[in-house]
Each structure stands twice: as C-alpha cells, then as structure tokens.
Amino acid sequence: MRRPKCRAASVVSAVFGGLVLYQYSSLWSHQLTAYTPEYEQKIQPRKHHAGAEDAYRTTPHPNPTALTASKTTEHMDTCQLPVTNIAYLKIHKAGSSTLSQVINRFGYRKNLSFLLPKDFQRGKRYMWNMNSTDEVRKNILGMGPANLSNSRYNLFTLHTTYNRRVIDDLMQPGSRYITILRDPVGQFVSAFGYYDLSRSLPYTKQKNSSKTEQIREWFRHPHDYRRKYGDIARKGKISVSPESYLFCRNSQARDLGFDMKHEENVSKISEYIDVLNREIDLVLIMDHFDESLLVMRKMFCWEMSDILYFPENQGRRHMKNSSLPGDIAITIRDWNSADQQLYAHFNRTLWRKISEYGPSFESDLNSFRSLLKDAIQTCRPHSQNSTIPDHCELSAMDKNALMDKIRQRQKLHQEALDNPPRKKISSNLRKKTVTMIH
C-alpha cells in the first residue's frame, strides 16, 4: 500500500490538489487523539437493571492489527477504479455536513452528476421529501434532456428521509449507500442548542440557567415542552422549520426511515437494524470520524487526499458528553432509545470493519492525521490578509459556496442539453438558397 509522505512542503502541495480544509476545534479535539491499541472501543448495550451511566460506557478491545494477523483483505493496490456512485444519507446533527463536503469536493473534481432539487435555497435548512419518484423528478436540477424521465445520477448528499425505492430509481445502478451516526447524548445536546429547544422553557430558565440546567428542566416535562416548542415554531416565533420539533427525539432513526410509532419497541428497532444492515454499505461513526473515513477510503478505492476534511456547522456554544451529569446522560439515552440501539449496533459494526482492514490500519491512521495537520498549515488562511495557494481554492470554499459552484455547473450543463446550438449553413448552400428565392 502506498503511504503518503508529508515531511516536505513540496510533497504537501502535490497531494493537496483538491484537499479539504481541516480545523481542530474543542468539540472535535477529544475525538482526534493519537491512535493507541486502547483507543479502539465499542459501545456495550445498556444493562437495563443498571442505574448509572457506566452501563453505557465504552470498554477497550484488542488492537485491530492483532486481530487481523491471520487475515488478508483487499488493499488499495488491488483497486481498479474509484467508486463514483454514492447515495449519502445525511443525518441531522451528526457531523453529516462535514462528510458531505468530502463527497461534494470529490464529485466536483471528478465532474460527476449530483441529484439536486431545482428549488434548493442556499444557506437554508433543507429537507428533501422523497415520497415518490414521479414527484421528485418534477423538481430535479437535471443533467440530461428535460424530457428524459429515466435520468440517473452519480451522487446524492442532501438531507432526506431514507426511501430506498425512490433513491434507487434516481441513482446509477449499483450505487453504494452510506450514512453517519453519532452518540445519542452528543447528538441531542447539539440539537438542543442548534434548534434552540430552550425557547420552550419558562423565561427565567431561558435567561438565567446553564445549558445543563436547561436540559434537566426540559426533561422534567419533555412531552409538554416538545409540544410547546412545536407551537412556537409553527407560529414563526423562532427561525426554524415548524417540523424541527421532530428532531427532539430519535431523529437519527427517523432520518433513516424508521416508523416512529414503534420508537419504543425494541424488537421492531432490531428488525429495522437488520434491514439497514442489508441495504447500507457503510455506517460511519462521528465519534470515530478519522477511523470511519479510512474504512470508507479503502472500500471506495479513494486516495488519502480525497478524504481530508474541514468540520462544518460547528456551533459556538456546545457541550461535551463528559461535562454532563451521569443522570442526565442516562435520561437522554432512554429518551432516544431507538437511536441508542441503532448507534450501539453500528458502532460495533464499524470496529469489526476496522479489525478486517489489515495490519496497516495504525500507520494509515497516523499518516492521515499528519496530512490533516499539514492541510490546516497549507490551505487554511491564518488571517483575513492571508493568501490562499491556487491548489487550495476548492478546499477553501465553505459548504454553501461549493454547493453554489456545483449547482451552477450542473445548471449550465442542463441548459446546453436543452438548447443545443443550431447547425451552421455553409456559404455555398446559403448562396444557392438566395438564388432560388430570387
């Protein structure tokens, strides 16, 4: 396997033809620690008789390189072509925008087609409802003749509620399906701040309480506060979608198409997890983002530079899981029991895939993190007056600017197909035509 070298600036410039910016933030720093054998962990299902958050805590497992001493897996050297047909199911408040940027940059550099709506508004919270293929086709920003009803696309990277039949009808045959999940505690805390759920609390709690106290108060009457928040949103008293109250509970399972009337039914959730196991090729875990990207890179035969990233949608006010009292963390997991069951399963699945990666996993992870460090030094402007190298232009774009660029190129391509240039009449033919008229 080729391992990128990053000791010299010249090598960095060569690798970063289209790299993605990276920034360490306080939210991510605890996730990006150096790899050690003890770093591999998997979530254990909660013992329901336990009365403490310890029932959820992670426990160390053997080094994946030791587990694979007798195994052989397909390495990058055996790859023929990179995977270019991908349906990415974005999950709200799970680091999904960061991953979509990775895929969007890859798609733009490869000149791939994107499944996009015509009425997408830049910077808005967008949720594409895909209830039927015919309805979706009416709103597609196409890449073929307007009357071509069977157009298919390479990439999909927007928020939607997972509907496999509809997405299959719109994507290239054989497309790979991926998604990302996040620890339900961190996901809920992020959603609580992002959607401003504290607006449903009494005024004194909104203004004079810490985030921890606000969450504790919210869980004293979660159903009442959830309904109140929905009323506030529907009346336009807060700048969120009226449906944002849906993201207060088990939103990751909801995004993946689970029927929420069964959100407290353990057996129904297990059955749906089996469905997702069959239908989704890879579930990344935000809490182990670097490790997840390495697995995705190998599965898709991508280069190391293809998976470099810059965290998107990082809120200014955030809280680490470790700063929450244990009783609140347990309450959050119980409230989001479907998400907890989903996360625990696919977190174990990720570490099984890591154990099958091969003996180079640790060295690949270290190399990848070295590239991430060099990325911020090379391409991220350190001040408003900093000059960004030419090869960093695409990497320096935020998600809205890049999506504008993608949409503009796809729109121009569509217009060219809808209005092909007329064939020029030769001068001799024009003369003959004039003579015949006269």
Coordinates of N, CA and C in Angstrom, one line a residue, residues 111-341:
N111 N -16.1 15.7 -11.9 CA -17.1 16.1 -12.8 C -18.3 15.1 -12.8
L112 N -18.7 14.7 -11.7 CA -19.8 13.8 -11.5 C -21.2 14.5 -11.4
S113 N -22.3 13.8 -11.7 CA -23.6 14.5 -11.6 C -24.2 14.3 -10.2
F114 N -24.9 15.3 -9.7 CA -25.5 15.3 -8.4 C -27.0 15.3 -8.5
L115 N -27.6 14.5 -7.7 CA -29.1 14.5 -7.5 C -29.4 15.7 -6.7
L116 N -30.0 16.8 -7.3 CA -30.3 18.0 -6.6 C -31.6 18.5 -7.0
P117 N -32.3 19.2 -6.1 CA -33.6 19.9 -6.4 C -33.4 21.2 -7.1
K118 N -34.4 21.6 -7.9 CA -34.3 22.9 -8.5 C -34.5 24.1 -7.6
D119 N -35.3 23.9 -6.5 CA -35.6 25.0 -5.6 C -34.8 25.0 -4.4
F120 N -33.6 24.4 -4.4 CA -32.7 24.4 -3.2 C -32.3 25.9 -2.9
Q121 N -32.4 26.3 -1.7 CA -32.1 27.7 -1.3 C -30.8 27.7 -0.5
R122 N -29.8 28.4 -1.0 CA -28.5 28.5 -0.3 C -28.6 28.9 1.1
G123 N -28.0 28.2 2.0 CA -27.9 28.6 3.4 C -29.2 28.2 4.2
K124 N -30.2 27.6 3.6 CA -31.4 27.3 4.3 C -31.3 25.8 4.8
R125 N -32.1 25.6 5.9 CA -32.2 24.2 6.4 C -33.1 23.5 5.4
Y126 N -32.5 22.5 4.6 CA -33.3 21.9 3.6 C -33.5 20.4 3.8
M127 N -34.7 20.0 3.7 CA -35.1 18.5 3.8 C -35.8 18.1 2.6
W128 N -35.3 17.3 1.8 CA -35.9 16.9 0.5 C -36.8 15.7 0.8
N129 N -38.1 15.9 0.7 CA -39.1 14.8 0.9 C -39.2 14.0 -0.4
M130 N -38.8 12.7 -0.2 CA -38.8 11.8 -1.4 C -39.9 10.7 -1.2
N131 N -41.1 11.1 -1.4 CA -42.2 10.2 -1.2 C -42.5 9.4 -2.4
S132 N -42.2 9.9 -3.6 CA -42.4 9.2 -4.8 C -41.5 9.6 -5.9
T133 N -41.1 8.7 -6.8 CA -40.1 9.0 -7.8 C -40.6 10.1 -8.8
D134 N -41.9 10.0 -9.1 CA -42.5 11.0 -10.1 C -42.5 12.4 -9.5
E135 N -42.8 12.5 -8.2 CA -42.8 13.8 -7.6 C -41.4 14.4 -7.5
V136 N -40.5 13.6 -7.2 CA -39.1 14.1 -7.1 C -38.6 14.5 -8.5
R137 N -38.9 13.7 -9.5 CA -38.4 14.0 -10.8 C -38.9 15.4 -11.3
K138 N -40.0 15.8 -10.9 CA -40.5 17.2 -11.2 C -39.7 18.3 -10.7
N139 N -38.9 18.0 -9.7 CA -38.1 19.0 -9.0 C -36.6 18.8 -9.1
I140 N -36.1 18.1 -10.1 CA -34.7 17.8 -10.2 C -34.0 18.8 -11.1
L141 N -32.8 19.2 -10.6 CA -31.9 20.0 -11.5 C -31.2 19.0 -12.3
G142 N -31.6 18.8 -13.5 CA -31.1 17.7 -14.3 C -29.7 17.8 -14.9
M143 N -29.3 16.7 -15.5 CA -28.1 16.6 -16.2 C -28.3 15.9 -17.6
G144 N -29.5 16.0 -18.0 CA -29.9 15.4 -19.3 C -31.1 16.1 -19.9
P145 N -31.5 15.8 -21.1 CA -32.7 16.4 -21.7 C -33.9 16.5 -20.7
A146 N -34.6 17.6 -20.8 CA -35.7 17.8 -19.8 C -36.7 16.7 -19.9
N147 N -36.9 16.1 -21.0 CA -38.0 15.1 -21.2 C -37.5 13.7 -20.9
L148 N -36.3 13.5 -20.5 CA -35.7 12.2 -20.2 C -36.1 11.8 -18.8
S149 N -37.1 10.9 -18.7 CA -37.7 10.5 -17.5 C -36.9 9.5 -16.7
N150 N -35.9 8.9 -17.3 CA -35.1 7.9 -16.6 C -33.7 8.4 -16.3
S151 N -33.4 9.7 -16.2 CA -32.1 10.2 -15.8 C -31.7 9.6 -14.5
R152 N -30.4 9.3 -14.4 CA -29.8 8.7 -13.2 C -28.6 9.5 -12.8
Y153 N -28.2 9.5 -11.5 CA -27.2 10.4 -11.1 C -26.1 9.7 -10.3
N154 N -24.9 10.3 -10.2 CA -23.8 9.7 -9.5 C -23.8 9.8 -8.0
L155 N -24.2 11.1 -7.5 CA -24.1 11.4 -6.1 C -25.3 12.0 -5.6
F156 N -25.6 11.6 -4.3 CA -26.7 12.3 -3.5 C -26.1 12.6 -2.2
T157 N -26.2 13.8 -1.7 CA -25.6 14.2 -0.4 C -26.5 15.1 0.4
L158 N -27.8 15.1 0.3 CA -28.7 16.0 1.0 C -29.5 15.3 2.1
H159 N -30.1 16.1 3.0 CA -31.0 15.6 4.0 C -32.2 15.0 3.3
T160 N -32.6 13.9 3.7 CA -33.9 13.3 3.3 C -34.3 12.2 4.3
T161 N -35.6 11.8 4.3 CA -35.9 10.6 5.0 C -35.7 9.4 4.1
Y162 N -34.9 8.5 4.5 CA -34.5 7.3 3.7 C -35.7 6.6 3.1
N163 N -35.7 6.6 1.7 CA -36.7 5.8 1.0 C -35.9 5.1 -0.1
R164 N -35.6 3.8 0.1 CA -34.7 3.1 -0.8 C -35.2 3.0 -2.2
R165 N -36.5 2.7 -2.3 CA -37.1 2.5 -3.6 C -36.9 3.8 -4.5
V166 N -37.3 4.9 -3.9 CA -37.2 6.2 -4.7 C -35.7 6.5 -5.0
I167 N -34.9 6.4 -4.1 CA -33.5 6.8 -4.3 C -32.8 5.9 -5.4
D168 N -33.2 4.6 -5.3 CA -32.7 3.6 -6.3 C -33.1 4.0 -7.7
D169 N -34.4 4.5 -7.8 CA -34.9 4.9 -9.1 C -34.1 6.1 -9.7
L170 N -33.4 6.9 -8.9 CA -32.8 8.1 -9.3 C -31.3 8.0 -9.4
M171 N -30.7 7.0 -8.8 CA -29.2 6.9 -8.7 C -28.8 5.9 -9.8
Q172 N -27.5 6.0 -10.1 CA -26.9 5.0 -11.1 C -27.0 3.6 -10.5
P173 N -27.2 2.6 -11.3 CA -27.3 1.2 -10.8 C -26.0 0.8 -10.1
G174 N -26.2 0.1 -9.0 CA -25.1 -0.3 -8.2 C -24.5 0.7 -7.3
S175 N -25.2 1.8 -7.1 CA -24.7 2.9 -6.2 C -24.5 2.3 -4.8
R176 N -23.4 2.8 -4.1 CA -23.1 2.4 -2.7 C -23.9 3.4 -1.8
Y177 N -24.4 2.8 -0.7 CA -25.2 3.6 0.2 C -24.4 3.8 1.5
I178 N -24.2 5.0 2.0 CA -23.5 5.2 3.3 C -24.3 6.2 4.1
T179 N -24.0 6.2 5.4 CA -24.6 7.2 6.3 C -23.7 7.4 7.5
I180 N -24.0 8.3 8.4 CA -23.2 8.5 9.6 C -24.1 8.6 10.8
L181 N -23.7 8.1 12.0 CA -24.4 8.2 13.2 C -23.5 8.8 14.3
R182 N -24.2 9.3 15.3 CA -23.4 10.0 16.4 C -24.0 9.5 17.7
D183 N -23.1 9.4 18.8 CA -23.6 9.1 20.1 C -24.8 9.9 20.4
P184 N -25.9 9.3 20.8 CA -27.2 10.0 21.0 C -27.1 11.1 22.1
V185 N -26.2 11.0 23.0 CA -26.1 12.1 24.0 C -25.5 13.3 23.3
G186 N -24.4 13.2 22.6 CA -23.8 14.3 21.9 C -24.8 14.9 20.8
Q187 N -25.5 14.0 20.2 CA -26.4 14.4 19.1 C -27.6 15.2 19.7
F188 N -28.1 14.8 20.8 CA -29.2 15.5 21.4 C -28.7 16.9 21.9
V189 N -27.6 16.9 22.6 CA -27.1 18.2 23.1 C -26.8 19.2 22.0
S190 N -26.3 18.7 20.9 CA -26.1 19.5 19.7 C -27.4 20.0 19.1
A191 N -28.4 19.2 19.0 CA -29.7 19.6 18.5 C -30.4 20.6 19.5
F192 N -30.2 20.3 20.8 CA -30.8 21.2 21.8 C -30.4 22.7 21.6
G193 N -29.0 22.8 21.3 CA -28.5 24.2 21.1 C -28.8 24.7 19.7
Y194 N -28.7 23.8 18.7 CA -28.9 24.3 17.3 C -30.3 24.7 17.0
Y195 N -31.3 23.9 17.5 CA -32.7 24.2 17.2 C -33.3 25.1 18.3
D196 N -32.4 25.5 19.3 CA -32.9 26.4 20.3 C -34.1 25.9 21.1
L197 N -34.0 24.6 21.5 CA -35.1 24.0 22.2 C -35.4 24.7 23.6
S198 N -34.5 25.4 24.1 CA -34.7 26.1 25.4 C -35.8 27.1 25.3
R199 N -36.2 27.5 24.0 CA -37.2 28.5 23.9 C -38.6 28.0 24.4
S200 N -38.7 26.7 24.6 CA -40.0 26.2 25.1 C -40.0 26.3 26.7
L201 N -38.9 26.6 27.3 CA -38.8 26.6 28.8 C -39.3 28.0 29.3
P202 N -39.6 28.0 30.6 CA -40.0 29.3 31.2 C -38.9 30.3 31.0
Y203 N -39.3 31.6 30.9 CA -38.4 32.7 30.5 C -37.2 32.7 31.5
T204 N -37.4 32.5 32.8 CA -36.3 32.6 33.7 C -35.3 31.5 33.5
K205 N -35.8 30.3 33.0 CA -34.9 29.2 32.7 C -34.1 29.5 31.4
Q206 N -34.7 30.2 30.5 CA -34.0 30.5 29.3 C -32.8 31.5 29.5
K207 N -33.0 32.4 30.4 CA -32.0 33.5 30.5 C -31.0 33.3 31.7
N208 N -31.4 32.6 32.7 CA -30.6 32.6 33.9 C -30.1 31.2 34.2
S209 N -30.2 30.2 33.3 CA -29.7 28.9 33.6 C -28.6 28.4 32.7
S210 N -27.8 27.5 33.1 CA -26.8 27.0 32.3 C -27.4 26.0 31.3
K211 N -26.7 25.5 30.3 CA -27.2 24.6 29.4 C -27.6 23.3 30.1
T212 N -26.8 22.9 31.1 CA -27.1 21.6 31.8 C -28.4 21.8 32.5
E213 N -28.6 22.9 33.2 CA -29.8 23.2 33.9 C -31.0 23.2 33.0
Q214 N -30.8 23.8 31.8 CA -31.9 23.9 30.8 C -32.3 22.5 30.4
I215 N -31.4 21.6 30.1 CA -31.7 20.3 29.7 C -32.3 19.5 30.8
R216 N -31.9 19.7 32.0 CA -32.5 19.0 33.1 C -34.0 19.4 33.3
E217 N -34.2 20.7 33.1 CA -35.6 21.2 33.2 C -36.4 20.7 32.1
W218 N -35.9 20.6 30.9 CA -36.6 20.1 29.7 C -37.1 18.7 29.9
F219 N -36.3 17.9 30.6 CA -36.6 16.5 30.8 C -37.5 16.3 32.0
R220 N -37.9 17.3 32.7 CA -38.9 17.2 33.7 C -40.3 17.0 33.1
H221 N -40.5 17.7 31.9 CA -41.7 17.6 31.2 C -41.4 17.5 29.7
P222 N -40.7 16.5 29.2 CA -40.3 16.5 27.8 C -41.4 16.6 26.8
H223 N -42.5 15.8 27.0 CA -43.6 15.8 26.1 C -44.3 17.2 26.0
D224 N -44.5 17.8 27.2 CA -45.1 19.1 27.2 C -44.2 20.2 26.5
Y225 N -42.9 20.1 26.8 CA -42.0 21.1 26.2 C -41.8 20.9 24.7
R226 N -41.9 19.6 24.3 CA -41.8 19.3 22.9 C -43.0 19.9 22.1
R227 N -44.2 19.7 22.7 CA -45.4 20.3 22.0 C -45.4 21.8 22.0
K228 N -44.9 22.4 23.1 CA -44.8 23.9 23.2 C -43.8 24.4 22.2
Y229 N -42.7 23.7 22.0 CA -41.7 24.1 21.0 C -42.3 24.0 19.6
G230 N -43.1 23.0 19.3 CA -43.7 22.9 18.0 C -44.6 24.0 17.8
D231 N -45.4 24.4 18.8 CA -46.3 25.6 18.6 C -45.6 26.8 18.3
I232 N -44.5 27.0 19.1 CA -43.7 28.3 18.9 C -43.1 28.3 17.4
A233 N -42.6 27.1 17.0 CA -42.0 27.1 15.6 C -43.1 27.3 14.6
R234 N -44.3 26.7 14.7 CA -45.3 26.9 13.7 C -45.8 28.3 13.6
K235 N -45.7 29.1 14.8 CA -46.2 30.5 14.8 C -45.1 31.4 14.3
G236 N -43.9 30.8 13.9 CA -42.9 31.7 13.4 C -42.1 32.5 14.4
K237 N -42.3 32.1 15.6 CA -41.6 32.9 16.7 C -40.1 32.5 16.8
I238 N -39.7 31.6 16.1 CA -38.3 31.1 16.1 C -37.9 30.8 14.7
S239 N -36.6 31.0 14.3 CA -36.2 30.9 13.0 C -35.8 29.4 12.7
V240 N -36.7 28.5 12.8 CA -36.5 27.1 12.5 C -37.7 26.6 11.7
S241 N -37.6 25.5 11.1 CA -38.7 24.8 10.4 C -39.7 24.4 11.4
P242 N -41.0 24.5 11.1 CA -42.1 24.0 12.0 C -41.9 22.6 12.4
E243 N -41.2 21.8 11.5 CA -41.0 20.4 11.8 C -39.8 20.1 12.7
S244 N -39.1 21.1 13.2 CA -37.9 20.9 13.9 C -38.1 20.2 15.2
Y245 N -39.4 20.3 15.7 CA -39.6 19.6 17.0 C -39.5 18.0 16.8
L246 N -39.5 17.6 15.6 CA -39.4 16.1 15.3 C -37.9 15.7 15.6
F247 N -37.0 16.6 15.6 CA -35.6 16.3 15.9 C -35.3 16.3 17.4
C248 N -36.3 16.4 18.2 CA -36.0 16.3 19.6 C -35.9 14.9 20.2
R249 N -36.3 13.9 19.4 CA -36.2 12.6 19.9 C -36.0 11.6 18.7
N250 N -35.0 10.7 18.9 CA -34.7 9.6 18.0 C -34.7 10.1 16.5
S251 N -34.0 11.2 16.3 CA -34.0 11.8 15.0 C -33.1 11.1 14.0
Q252 N -32.1 10.3 14.5 CA -31.3 9.6 13.6 C -32.0 8.4 13.0
A253 N -32.8 7.7 13.9 CA -33.7 6.6 13.4 C -34.7 7.2 12.4
R254 N -35.3 8.3 12.7 CA -36.3 9.0 11.8 C -35.7 9.3 10.5
D255 N -34.5 9.9 10.4 CA -33.8 10.2 9.2 C -33.6 8.9 8.3
L256 N -33.4 7.8 9.0 CA -33.1 6.6 8.3 C -34.4 5.8 7.9
G257 N -35.5 6.4 8.1 CA -36.8 5.9 7.6 C -37.5 5.0 8.6
F258 N -37.1 4.9 9.8 CA -37.8 4.1 10.8 C -39.2 4.7 11.1
D259 N -40.2 3.8 11.2 CA -41.6 4.2 11.5 C -41.6 4.6 13.0
M260 N -41.8 5.9 13.3 CA -41.6 6.4 14.6 C -42.7 5.9 15.6
K261 N -43.8 5.4 15.1 CA -44.8 4.9 16.0 C -44.3 3.6 16.8
H262 N -43.2 3.1 16.3 CA -42.6 2.0 17.0 C -41.3 2.4 17.7
E263 N -41.1 3.6 18.0 CA -39.8 4.1 18.5 C -39.4 3.6 19.9
E264 N -40.4 3.0 20.6 CA -40.1 2.4 21.9 C -40.2 0.9 21.9
N265 N -40.3 0.3 20.7 CA -40.4 -1.1 20.5 C -39.1 -1.7 20.2
V266 N -38.4 -2.4 21.1 CA -37.1 -2.9 21.0 C -37.0 -3.9 19.8
S267 N -38.0 -4.8 19.7 CA -37.9 -5.8 18.7 C -38.1 -5.2 17.3
K268 N -39.0 -4.2 17.2 CA -39.2 -3.5 15.9 C -37.9 -2.8 15.4
I269 N -37.2 -2.2 16.4 CA -36.0 -1.5 16.1 C -35.0 -2.5 15.6
S270 N -34.9 -3.6 16.3 CA -33.9 -4.6 15.9 C -34.2 -5.1 14.5
E271 N -35.5 -5.3 14.2 CA -35.8 -5.8 12.8 C -35.4 -4.7 11.8
Y272 N -35.6 -3.5 12.1 CA -35.2 -2.4 11.1 C -33.7 -2.3 11.0
I273 N -33.0 -2.5 12.1 CA -31.5 -2.6 12.0 C -31.0 -3.6 11.1
D274 N -31.7 -4.8 11.1 CA -31.4 -5.9 10.1 C -31.6 -5.4 8.7
V275 N -32.6 -4.6 8.5 CA -32.9 -4.1 7.1 C -31.8 -3.2 6.7
L276 N -31.4 -2.3 7.6 CA -30.3 -1.3 7.3 C -29.0 -2.0 7.1
N277 N -28.8 -3.1 7.8 CA -27.5 -3.9 7.6 C -27.4 -4.4 6.2
R278 N -28.6 -4.8 5.7 CA -28.6 -5.4 4.3 C -28.5 -4.3 3.2
E279 N -29.0 -3.1 3.5 CA -29.2 -2.1 2.5 C -28.1 -1.1 2.5
I280 N -27.4 -0.8 3.6 CA -26.4 0.3 3.6 C -25.0 -0.4 3.7
D281 N -24.2 0.1 2.8 CA -22.8 -0.5 2.7 C -21.9 -0.1 3.8
L282 N -22.1 1.1 4.3 CA -21.2 1.6 5.4 C -21.9 2.6 6.2
V283 N -21.8 2.4 7.6 CA -22.3 3.4 8.5 C -21.1 4.0 9.2
L284 N -20.7 5.2 9.0 CA -19.6 5.9 9.7 C -20.1 6.3 11.0
I285 N -19.2 6.5 11.9 CA -19.5 7.0 13.3 C -18.7 8.3 13.5
M286 N -19.5 9.3 13.8 CA -18.9 10.7 14.0 C -17.8 10.6 15.1
D287 N -18.1 9.9 16.2 CA -17.2 9.9 17.4 C -15.9 9.2 17.1
H288 N -15.8 8.5 15.9 CA -14.6 7.9 15.4 C -14.5 8.2 14.0
F289 N -14.5 9.5 13.7 CA -14.6 10.0 12.3 C -13.4 9.6 11.5
D290 N -12.2 9.8 12.0 CA -11.0 9.5 11.2 C -11.0 8.0 10.8
E291 N -11.2 7.2 11.8 CA -11.2 5.8 11.6 C -12.3 5.4 10.5
S292 N -13.4 6.0 10.6 CA -14.5 5.7 9.7 C -14.1 6.1 8.3
L293 N -13.4 7.3 8.1 CA -13.0 7.7 6.8 C -12.0 6.8 6.2
L294 N -11.1 6.2 7.0 CA -10.2 5.3 6.5 C -10.8 4.0 5.9
V295 N -11.8 3.6 6.6 CA -12.6 2.4 6.2 C -13.3 2.7 4.9
M296 N -13.9 3.9 4.8 CA -14.6 4.4 3.6 C -13.6 4.5 2.4
R297 N -12.5 5.1 2.7 CA -11.5 5.2 1.6 C -11.1 3.9 1.0
K298 N -10.8 2.9 1.9 CA -10.4 1.6 1.4 C -11.6 1.0 0.6
M299 N -12.8 1.1 1.1 CA -13.9 0.5 0.4 C -14.2 1.1 -0.9
F300 N -13.9 2.4 -1.0 CA -14.2 3.1 -2.3 C -13.0 3.3 -3.2
C301 N -11.8 2.8 -2.8 CA -10.6 2.9 -3.6 C -10.2 4.3 -3.9
W302 N -10.4 5.2 -2.9 CA -10.1 6.6 -3.0 C -8.6 6.8 -2.5
E303 N -8.1 8.0 -2.8 CA -6.8 8.4 -2.4 C -6.9 9.0 -1.0
M304 N -5.8 9.1 -0.3 CA -5.8 9.7 1.1 C -6.3 11.2 1.0
S305 N -5.9 11.9 0.0 CA -6.2 13.3 -0.2 C -7.7 13.5 -0.4
D306 N -8.4 12.4 -0.9 CA -9.9 12.5 -1.1 C -10.7 12.6 0.1
I307 N -10.2 12.2 1.3 CA -10.9 12.1 2.5 C -10.5 13.2 3.5
L308 N -9.6 14.1 3.1 CA -9.3 15.2 4.0 C -10.5 16.1 4.2
Y309 N -10.6 16.7 5.4 CA -11.9 17.4 5.7 C -11.7 18.6 6.6
F310 N -12.7 19.4 6.6 CA -12.8 20.6 7.5 C -14.2 20.5 8.2
P311 N -14.3 20.5 9.5 CA -15.6 20.4 10.2 C -16.5 21.5 9.8
E312 N -17.7 21.1 9.5 CA -18.8 22.1 9.1 C -19.8 22.2 10.3
N313 N -20.5 23.3 10.3 CA -21.7 23.5 11.2 C -21.3 23.4 12.7
Q314 N -20.0 23.9 13.0 CA -19.6 23.8 14.4 C -20.2 24.9 15.2
G315 N -21.1 24.6 16.1 CA -21.8 25.6 16.9 C -20.8 26.3 17.9
R316 N -21.0 27.5 18.2 CA -20.1 28.2 19.1 C -20.4 27.8 20.5
R317 N -21.6 27.4 20.8 CA -22.0 27.0 22.2 C -22.2 25.5 22.1
H318 N -21.3 24.8 22.7 CA -21.5 23.3 22.7 C -21.1 22.7 24.0
M319 N -21.3 21.5 24.2 CA -21.1 20.9 25.5 C -20.6 19.4 25.2
K320 N -19.5 19.0 25.8 CA -19.0 17.7 25.7 C -19.9 16.7 26.5
N321 N -20.0 15.5 26.0 CA -20.7 14.5 26.8 C -20.2 14.3 28.2
S322 N -18.9 14.4 28.3 CA -18.3 14.2 29.6 C -18.6 15.3 30.6
S323 N -19.1 16.4 30.2 CA -19.4 17.5 31.1 C -20.8 17.4 31.6
L324 N -21.6 16.5 31.1 CA -23.0 16.3 31.6 C -23.0 15.3 32.8
P325 N -23.8 15.7 33.8 CA -24.0 14.7 34.9 C -24.5 13.4 34.4
G326 N -24.1 12.3 35.0 CA -24.4 11.0 34.6 C -25.9 10.7 34.5
D327 N -26.7 11.3 35.4 CA -28.2 11.0 35.4 C -28.8 11.7 34.2
I328 N -28.3 12.8 33.7 CA -28.9 13.4 32.5 C -28.5 12.6 31.3
A329 N -27.3 12.2 31.2 CA -26.9 11.4 30.1 C -27.7 10.1 30.0
I330 N -28.0 9.5 31.1 CA -28.9 8.3 31.1 C -30.3 8.7 30.6
T331 N -30.8 9.8 31.1 CA -32.1 10.2 30.6 C -32.2 10.5 29.1
I332 N -31.1 11.1 28.6 CA -31.1 11.3 27.2 C -31.1 10.0 26.4
R333 N -30.3 9.1 26.9 CA -30.3 7.8 26.2 C -31.6 7.1 26.2
D334 N -32.3 7.1 27.4 CA -33.6 6.5 27.5 C -34.6 7.2 26.6
W335 N -34.6 8.5 26.5 CA -35.5 9.3 25.7 C -35.2 8.9 24.2
N336 N -34.0 8.7 23.9 CA -33.6 8.4 22.5 C -33.2 6.9 22.4
S337 N -34.1 6.0 22.9 CA -33.8 4.6 23.0 C -33.6 4.0 21.6
A338 N -34.3 4.4 20.6 CA -34.2 3.9 19.2 C -32.8 4.3 18.7
D339 N -32.4 5.5 18.9 CA -31.1 6.0 18.4 C -30.0 5.2 19.1
Q340 N -30.2 5.0 20.4 CA -29.2 4.3 21.2 C -29.0 2.9 20.7
Q341 N -30.0 2.2 20.4 CA -29.9 0.9 19.9 C -29.3 0.8 18.5

